[in-house]
Short mmCIF file of C-alpha atoms in Angstrom, two decimals:
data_model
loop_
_atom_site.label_atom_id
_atom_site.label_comp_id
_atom_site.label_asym_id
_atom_site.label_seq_id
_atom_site.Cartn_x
_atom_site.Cartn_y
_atom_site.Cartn_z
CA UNK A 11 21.79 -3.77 6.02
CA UNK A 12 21.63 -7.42 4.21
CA UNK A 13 24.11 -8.00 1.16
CA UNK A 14 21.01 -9.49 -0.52
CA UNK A 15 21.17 -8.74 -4.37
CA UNK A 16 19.38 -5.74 -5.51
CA UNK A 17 18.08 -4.88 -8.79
CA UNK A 18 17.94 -1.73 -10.80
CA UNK A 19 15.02 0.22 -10.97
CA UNK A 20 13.16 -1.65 -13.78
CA UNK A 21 9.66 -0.83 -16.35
CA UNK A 22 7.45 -3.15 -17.35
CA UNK A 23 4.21 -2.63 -19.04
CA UNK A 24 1.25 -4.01 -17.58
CA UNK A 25 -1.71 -3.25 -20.04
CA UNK A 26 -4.28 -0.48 -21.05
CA UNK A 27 -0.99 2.07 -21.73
CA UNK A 28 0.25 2.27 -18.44
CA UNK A 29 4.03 1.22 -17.52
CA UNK A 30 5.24 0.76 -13.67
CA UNK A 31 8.04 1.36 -12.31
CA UNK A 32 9.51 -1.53 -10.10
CA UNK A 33 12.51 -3.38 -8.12
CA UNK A 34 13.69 -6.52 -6.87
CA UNK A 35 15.17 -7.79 -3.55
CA UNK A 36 16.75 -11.12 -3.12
CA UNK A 37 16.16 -14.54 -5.05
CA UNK A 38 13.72 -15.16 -8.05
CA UNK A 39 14.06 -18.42 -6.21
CA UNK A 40 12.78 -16.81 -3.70
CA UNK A 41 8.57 -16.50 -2.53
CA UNK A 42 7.33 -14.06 -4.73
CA UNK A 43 6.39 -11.61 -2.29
CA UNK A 44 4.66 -8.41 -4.22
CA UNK A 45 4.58 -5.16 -2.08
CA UNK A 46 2.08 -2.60 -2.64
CA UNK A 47 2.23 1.14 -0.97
CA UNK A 48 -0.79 3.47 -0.42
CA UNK A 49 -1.84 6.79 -1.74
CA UNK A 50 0.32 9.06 -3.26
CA UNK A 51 3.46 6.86 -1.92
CA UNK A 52 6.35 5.70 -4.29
CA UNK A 53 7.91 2.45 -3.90
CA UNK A 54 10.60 3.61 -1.90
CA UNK A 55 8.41 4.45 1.24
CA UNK A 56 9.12 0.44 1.58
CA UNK A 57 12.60 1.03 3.48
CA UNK A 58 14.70 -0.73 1.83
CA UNK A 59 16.30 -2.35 4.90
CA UNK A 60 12.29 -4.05 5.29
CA UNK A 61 12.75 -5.34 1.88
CA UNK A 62 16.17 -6.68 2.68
CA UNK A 63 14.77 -8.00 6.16
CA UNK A 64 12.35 -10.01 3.89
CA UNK A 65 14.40 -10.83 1.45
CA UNK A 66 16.58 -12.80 3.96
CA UNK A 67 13.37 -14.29 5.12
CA UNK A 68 13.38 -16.11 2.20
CA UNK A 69 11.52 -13.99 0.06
CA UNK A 70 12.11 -12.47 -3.66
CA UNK A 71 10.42 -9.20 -3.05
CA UNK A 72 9.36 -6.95 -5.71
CA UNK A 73 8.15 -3.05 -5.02
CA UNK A 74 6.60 -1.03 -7.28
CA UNK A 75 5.30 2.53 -8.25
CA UNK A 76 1.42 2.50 -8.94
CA UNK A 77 0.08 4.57 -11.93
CA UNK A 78 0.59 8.07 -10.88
CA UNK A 79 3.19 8.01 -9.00
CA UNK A 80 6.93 7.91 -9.07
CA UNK A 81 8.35 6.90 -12.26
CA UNK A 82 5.44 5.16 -12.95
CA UNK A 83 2.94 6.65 -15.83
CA UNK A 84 1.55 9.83 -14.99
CA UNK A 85 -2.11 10.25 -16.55
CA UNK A 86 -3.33 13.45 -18.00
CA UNK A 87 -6.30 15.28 -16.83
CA UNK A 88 -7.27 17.29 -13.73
CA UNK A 89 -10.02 16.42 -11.04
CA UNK A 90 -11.86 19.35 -9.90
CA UNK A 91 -11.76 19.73 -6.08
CA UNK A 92 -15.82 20.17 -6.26
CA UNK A 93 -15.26 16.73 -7.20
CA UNK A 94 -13.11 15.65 -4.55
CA UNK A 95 -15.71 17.13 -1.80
CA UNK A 96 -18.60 15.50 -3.27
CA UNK A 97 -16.74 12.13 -3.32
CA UNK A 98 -15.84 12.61 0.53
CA UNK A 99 -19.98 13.52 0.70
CA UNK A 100 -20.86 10.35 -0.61
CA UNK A 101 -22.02 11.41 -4.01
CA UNK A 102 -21.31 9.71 -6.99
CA UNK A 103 -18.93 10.94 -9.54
CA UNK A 104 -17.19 9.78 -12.68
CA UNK A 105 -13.52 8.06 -11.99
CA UNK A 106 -10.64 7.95 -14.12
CA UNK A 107 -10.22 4.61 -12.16
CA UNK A 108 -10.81 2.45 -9.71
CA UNK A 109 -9.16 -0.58 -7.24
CA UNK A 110 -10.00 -3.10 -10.13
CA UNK A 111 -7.85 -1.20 -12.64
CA UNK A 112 -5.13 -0.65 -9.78
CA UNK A 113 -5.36 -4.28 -8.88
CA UNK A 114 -5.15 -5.15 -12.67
CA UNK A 115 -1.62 -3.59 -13.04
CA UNK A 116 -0.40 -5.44 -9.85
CA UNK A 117 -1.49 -8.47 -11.52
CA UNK A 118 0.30 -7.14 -15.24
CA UNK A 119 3.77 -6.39 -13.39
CA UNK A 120 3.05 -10.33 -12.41
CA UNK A 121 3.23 -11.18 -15.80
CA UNK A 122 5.54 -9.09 -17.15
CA UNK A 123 7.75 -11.31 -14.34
CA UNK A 124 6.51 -14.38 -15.20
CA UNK A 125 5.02 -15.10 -12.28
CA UNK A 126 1.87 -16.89 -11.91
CA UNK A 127 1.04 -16.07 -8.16
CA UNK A 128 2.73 -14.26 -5.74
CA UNK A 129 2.37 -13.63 -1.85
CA UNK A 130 0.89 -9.74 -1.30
CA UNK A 131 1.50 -7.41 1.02
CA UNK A 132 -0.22 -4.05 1.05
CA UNK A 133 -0.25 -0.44 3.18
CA UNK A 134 -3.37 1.40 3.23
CA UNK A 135 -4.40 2.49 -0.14
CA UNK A 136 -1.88 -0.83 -1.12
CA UNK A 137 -4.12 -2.80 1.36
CA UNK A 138 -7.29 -1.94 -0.77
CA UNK A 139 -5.55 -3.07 -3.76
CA UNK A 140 -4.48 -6.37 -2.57
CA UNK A 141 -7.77 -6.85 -1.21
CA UNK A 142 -8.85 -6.51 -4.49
CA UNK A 143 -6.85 -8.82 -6.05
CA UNK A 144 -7.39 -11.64 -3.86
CA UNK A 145 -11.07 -11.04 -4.67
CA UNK A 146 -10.94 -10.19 -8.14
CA UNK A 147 -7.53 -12.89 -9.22
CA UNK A 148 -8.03 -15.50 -6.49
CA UNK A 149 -5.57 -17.28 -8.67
CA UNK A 150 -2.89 -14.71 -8.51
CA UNK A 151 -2.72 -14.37 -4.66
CA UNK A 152 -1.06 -16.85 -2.48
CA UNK A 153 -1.46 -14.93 0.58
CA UNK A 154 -2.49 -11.74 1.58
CA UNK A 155 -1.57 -9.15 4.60
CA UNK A 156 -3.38 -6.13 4.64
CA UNK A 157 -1.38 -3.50 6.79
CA UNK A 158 -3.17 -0.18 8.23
CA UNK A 159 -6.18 -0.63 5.56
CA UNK A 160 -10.14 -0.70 5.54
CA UNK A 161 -12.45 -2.61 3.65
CA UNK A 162 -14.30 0.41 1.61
CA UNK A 163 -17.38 0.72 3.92
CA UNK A 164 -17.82 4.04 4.96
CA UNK A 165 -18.73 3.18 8.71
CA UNK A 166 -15.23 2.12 9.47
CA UNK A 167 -11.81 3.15 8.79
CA UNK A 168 -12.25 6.90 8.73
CA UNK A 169 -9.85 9.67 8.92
CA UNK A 170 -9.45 11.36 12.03
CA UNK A 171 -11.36 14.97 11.27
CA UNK A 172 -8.33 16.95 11.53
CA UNK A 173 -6.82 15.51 8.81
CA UNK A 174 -9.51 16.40 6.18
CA UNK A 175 -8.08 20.02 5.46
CA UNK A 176 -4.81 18.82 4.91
CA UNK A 177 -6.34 15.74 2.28
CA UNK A 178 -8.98 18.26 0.31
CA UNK A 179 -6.92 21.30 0.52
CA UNK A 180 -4.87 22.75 -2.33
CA UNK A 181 -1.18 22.50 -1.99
CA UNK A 182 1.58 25.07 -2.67
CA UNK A 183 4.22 23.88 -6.11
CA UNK A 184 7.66 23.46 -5.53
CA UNK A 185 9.69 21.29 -3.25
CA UNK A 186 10.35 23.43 -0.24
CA UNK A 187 6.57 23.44 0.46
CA UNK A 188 6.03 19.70 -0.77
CA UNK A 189 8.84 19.03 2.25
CA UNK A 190 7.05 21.36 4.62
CA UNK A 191 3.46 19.69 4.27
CA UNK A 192 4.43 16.40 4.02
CA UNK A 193 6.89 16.48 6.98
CA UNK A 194 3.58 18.53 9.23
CA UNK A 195 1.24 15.68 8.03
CA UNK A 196 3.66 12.88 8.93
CA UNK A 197 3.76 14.43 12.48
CA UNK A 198 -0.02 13.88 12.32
CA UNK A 199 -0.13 10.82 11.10
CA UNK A 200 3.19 8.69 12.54
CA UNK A 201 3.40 6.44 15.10
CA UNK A 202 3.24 8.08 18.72
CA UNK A 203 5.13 4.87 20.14
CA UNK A 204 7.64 5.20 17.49
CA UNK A 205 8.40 9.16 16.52
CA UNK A 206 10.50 9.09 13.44
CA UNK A 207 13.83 12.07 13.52
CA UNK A 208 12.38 15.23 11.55
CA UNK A 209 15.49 14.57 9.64
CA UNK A 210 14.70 11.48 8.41
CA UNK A 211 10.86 12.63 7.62
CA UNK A 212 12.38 15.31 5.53
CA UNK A 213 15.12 13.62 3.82
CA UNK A 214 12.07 10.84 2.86
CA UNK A 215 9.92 13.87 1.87
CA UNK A 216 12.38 15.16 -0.54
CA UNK A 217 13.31 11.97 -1.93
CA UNK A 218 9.88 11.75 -2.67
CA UNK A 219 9.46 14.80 -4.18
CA UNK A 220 12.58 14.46 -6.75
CA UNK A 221 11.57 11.04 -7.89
CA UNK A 222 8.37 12.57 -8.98
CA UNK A 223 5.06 14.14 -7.63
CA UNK A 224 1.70 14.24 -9.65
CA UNK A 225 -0.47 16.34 -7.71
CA UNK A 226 -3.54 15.62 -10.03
CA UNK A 227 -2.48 11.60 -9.72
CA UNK A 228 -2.83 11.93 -6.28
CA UNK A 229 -6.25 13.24 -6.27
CA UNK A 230 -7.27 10.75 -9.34
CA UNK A 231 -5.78 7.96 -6.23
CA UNK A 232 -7.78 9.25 -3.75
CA UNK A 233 -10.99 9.27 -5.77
CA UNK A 234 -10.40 5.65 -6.71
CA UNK A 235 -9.82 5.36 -2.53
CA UNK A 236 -13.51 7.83 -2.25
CA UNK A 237 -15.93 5.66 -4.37
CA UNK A 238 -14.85 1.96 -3.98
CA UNK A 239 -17.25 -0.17 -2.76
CA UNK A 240 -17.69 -1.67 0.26
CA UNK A 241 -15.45 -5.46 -0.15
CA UNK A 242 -17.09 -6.86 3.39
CA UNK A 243 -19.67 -9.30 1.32
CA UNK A 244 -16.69 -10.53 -0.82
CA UNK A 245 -14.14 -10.31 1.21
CA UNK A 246 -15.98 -13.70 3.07
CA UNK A 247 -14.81 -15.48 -0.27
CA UNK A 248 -11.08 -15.11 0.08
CA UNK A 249 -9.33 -18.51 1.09
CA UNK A 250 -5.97 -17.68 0.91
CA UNK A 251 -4.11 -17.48 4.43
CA UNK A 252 -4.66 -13.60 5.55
CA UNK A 253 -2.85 -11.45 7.79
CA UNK A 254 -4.06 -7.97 9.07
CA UNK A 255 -1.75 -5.02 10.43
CA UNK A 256 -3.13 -2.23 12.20
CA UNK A 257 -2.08 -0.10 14.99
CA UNK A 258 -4.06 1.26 17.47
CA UNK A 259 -2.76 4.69 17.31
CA UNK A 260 -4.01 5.31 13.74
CA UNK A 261 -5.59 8.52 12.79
CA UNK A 262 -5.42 7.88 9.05
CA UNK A 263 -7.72 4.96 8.87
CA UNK A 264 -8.85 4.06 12.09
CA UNK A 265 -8.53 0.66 13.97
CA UNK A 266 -11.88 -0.43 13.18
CA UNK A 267 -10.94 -0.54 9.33
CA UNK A 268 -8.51 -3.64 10.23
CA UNK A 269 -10.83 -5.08 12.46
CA UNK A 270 -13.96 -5.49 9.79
CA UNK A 271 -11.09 -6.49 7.22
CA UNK A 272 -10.19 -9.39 9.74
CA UNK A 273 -13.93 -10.28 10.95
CA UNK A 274 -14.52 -10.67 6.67
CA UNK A 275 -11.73 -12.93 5.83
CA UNK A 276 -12.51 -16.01 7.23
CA UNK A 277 -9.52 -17.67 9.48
CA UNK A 278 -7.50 -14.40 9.36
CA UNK A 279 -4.94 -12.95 11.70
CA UNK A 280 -5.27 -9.42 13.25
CA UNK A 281 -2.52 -8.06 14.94
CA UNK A 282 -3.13 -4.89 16.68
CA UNK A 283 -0.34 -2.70 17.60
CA UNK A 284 -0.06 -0.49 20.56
CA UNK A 285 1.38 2.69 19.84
CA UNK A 286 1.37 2.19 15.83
CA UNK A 287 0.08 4.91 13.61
CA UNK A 288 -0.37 5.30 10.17
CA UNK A 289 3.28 4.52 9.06
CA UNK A 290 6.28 1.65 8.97
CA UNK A 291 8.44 2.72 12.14
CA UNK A 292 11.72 0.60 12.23
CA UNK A 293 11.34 -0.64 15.15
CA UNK A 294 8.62 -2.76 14.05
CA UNK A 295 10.41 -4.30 10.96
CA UNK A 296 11.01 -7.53 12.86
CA UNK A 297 7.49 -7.74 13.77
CA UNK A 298 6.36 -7.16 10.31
CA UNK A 299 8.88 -9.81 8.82
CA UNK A 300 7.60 -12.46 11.22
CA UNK A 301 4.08 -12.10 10.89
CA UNK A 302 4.69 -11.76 6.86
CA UNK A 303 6.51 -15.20 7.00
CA UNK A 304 4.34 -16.59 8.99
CA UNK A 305 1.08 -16.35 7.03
CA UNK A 306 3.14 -17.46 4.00
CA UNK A 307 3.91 -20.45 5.31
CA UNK A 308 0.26 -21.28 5.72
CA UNK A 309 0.25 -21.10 2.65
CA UNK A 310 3.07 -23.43 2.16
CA UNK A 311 1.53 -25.78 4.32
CA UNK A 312 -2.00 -25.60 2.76
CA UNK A 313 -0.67 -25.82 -0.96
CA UNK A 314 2.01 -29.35 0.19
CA UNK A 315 0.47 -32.18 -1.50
CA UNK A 316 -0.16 -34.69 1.28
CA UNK A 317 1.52 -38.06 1.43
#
């Protein structure tokens, strides 16, 4: 892996009593490039050879924990799985959040770094959230890829139906069954093209789980996932330089998610990916990188004062 310098695992308030947990890769000289993972995923689920692949791409790279997950601030309270059904349903319920509050702490760990704008890069759940901010903080965003994600409307993007028990259903305590589910559901989800060692699913799985699971903040996630609205109309406004990741094996959030995100951001890249499922696989890290750098440097190129 890269020598590129690697910082502790930091805190940094970011507003409205929540604190996030974060960590650096490479220059502050560097792009700010902000990294943003999906539901009920900790930081670390960006490898950190990726972040060190970026970082040598010229990038300062900064992960981070959302609220309710990982070291970041647990919130109290329990959502009633009634709750969760009638969100899946369609029916309106009451939130203890929602994509503008989880956009609003990407934008806090910003300033807590001092950092006006930043390129974004998010996965799923992330994707909605940098969505969000580019619609929301136009200011903040310098570029945006949106990796495996949807745009909120309910036509597109949808789980494949087997995977509903495993998202609604209640889950066993204790870290031997954490590993066991999550391991079964990455064999669901993961790339076909790119199967993943069992080993290194569990090891992940139990990393995960000793770092810190909130099984309530990953329902309050995935209700803030259930009753955001549909970004299509808005999405049209974002000017920044846009790059969207999906693969084509995806049962998570299906292919057609990516597509309407790319058909609503005008001048965008899709990239499709045979084989690709609902996860990173290693071998694609070089693909990633490049198409990351690339839609930066639009930027770059867009934002050079011309002589």
């Amino acid at each position: 892996m890269s020598q590129c310098a690697v910082s502790e695992e930091l805190f940094a308030p970011v507003g409205r009593g929540i604190e996030v947990c974060y960590q650096t890769f490479g220059d502050p000289d560097g792009d700010p490039l902000l990294l943003v993972m999906g539901l009920g995923g900790p930081m670390t689920w960006w490898d950190p050879e990726l972040c060190a692949a970026l970082a040598d791409a010229g990038f300062y790279v900064i992960r981070y924990d959302n609220r309710d997950t990982g070291r970041s601030t647990v919130l109290e309270g329990r959502v009633a799985r009634s709750t969760l059904v009638r969100a899946f349903a369609g029916t309106r319920v009451r939130t203890p959040y929602s994509m503008t509050d989880l956009a609003a702490d990407a934008c806090g760990l910003l300033d807590h770094l001092g950092l006006e704008s930043a390129h974004v890069a998010g996965v799923s759940m992330g994707g909605m959230i940098v969505q969000t901010m580019a619609i929301e903080h136009p200011g903040r965003v310098r570029s945006m890829t949106s990796i495996m994600s949807t745009t909120g409307k309910r036509t597109v993007g949808w789980q494949h139906p087997s995977l509903l028990p495993g998202l609604v259903g209640g889950r066993k305590p204790g870290r031997e069954a954490y590993v066991a589910m999550s391991t079964a559901f990455w064999r669901q989800i993961g790339s076909p093209a790119y199967p993943q060692p069992v080993e290194t699913v569990e090891k992940r799985a139990a990393d995960t789980f000793d770092r810190g699971v909130s099984a309530s903040g990953v329902t309050r996630q995935m209700l803030a996932v259930l009753t955001q609205p549909n970004r299509g109309a808005r999405l049209h406004s974002v000017r920044v330089p846009t790059l969207v990741v999906h693969g084509l094996a995806d049962r998570m959030v299906h292919v057609s998610g990516g597509r309407a995100t790319a058909a609503a951001v005008r001048g965008s890249e899709l990239l499709l990916i045979d084989g690709m499922g609902h996860d990173l696989p290693p071998e694609l890290f070089e693909t990633f990188v490049g198409a990351i750098r690339r839609t930066a440097d639009r930027w770059s190129s867009l934002s050079r004062p011309s002589t």
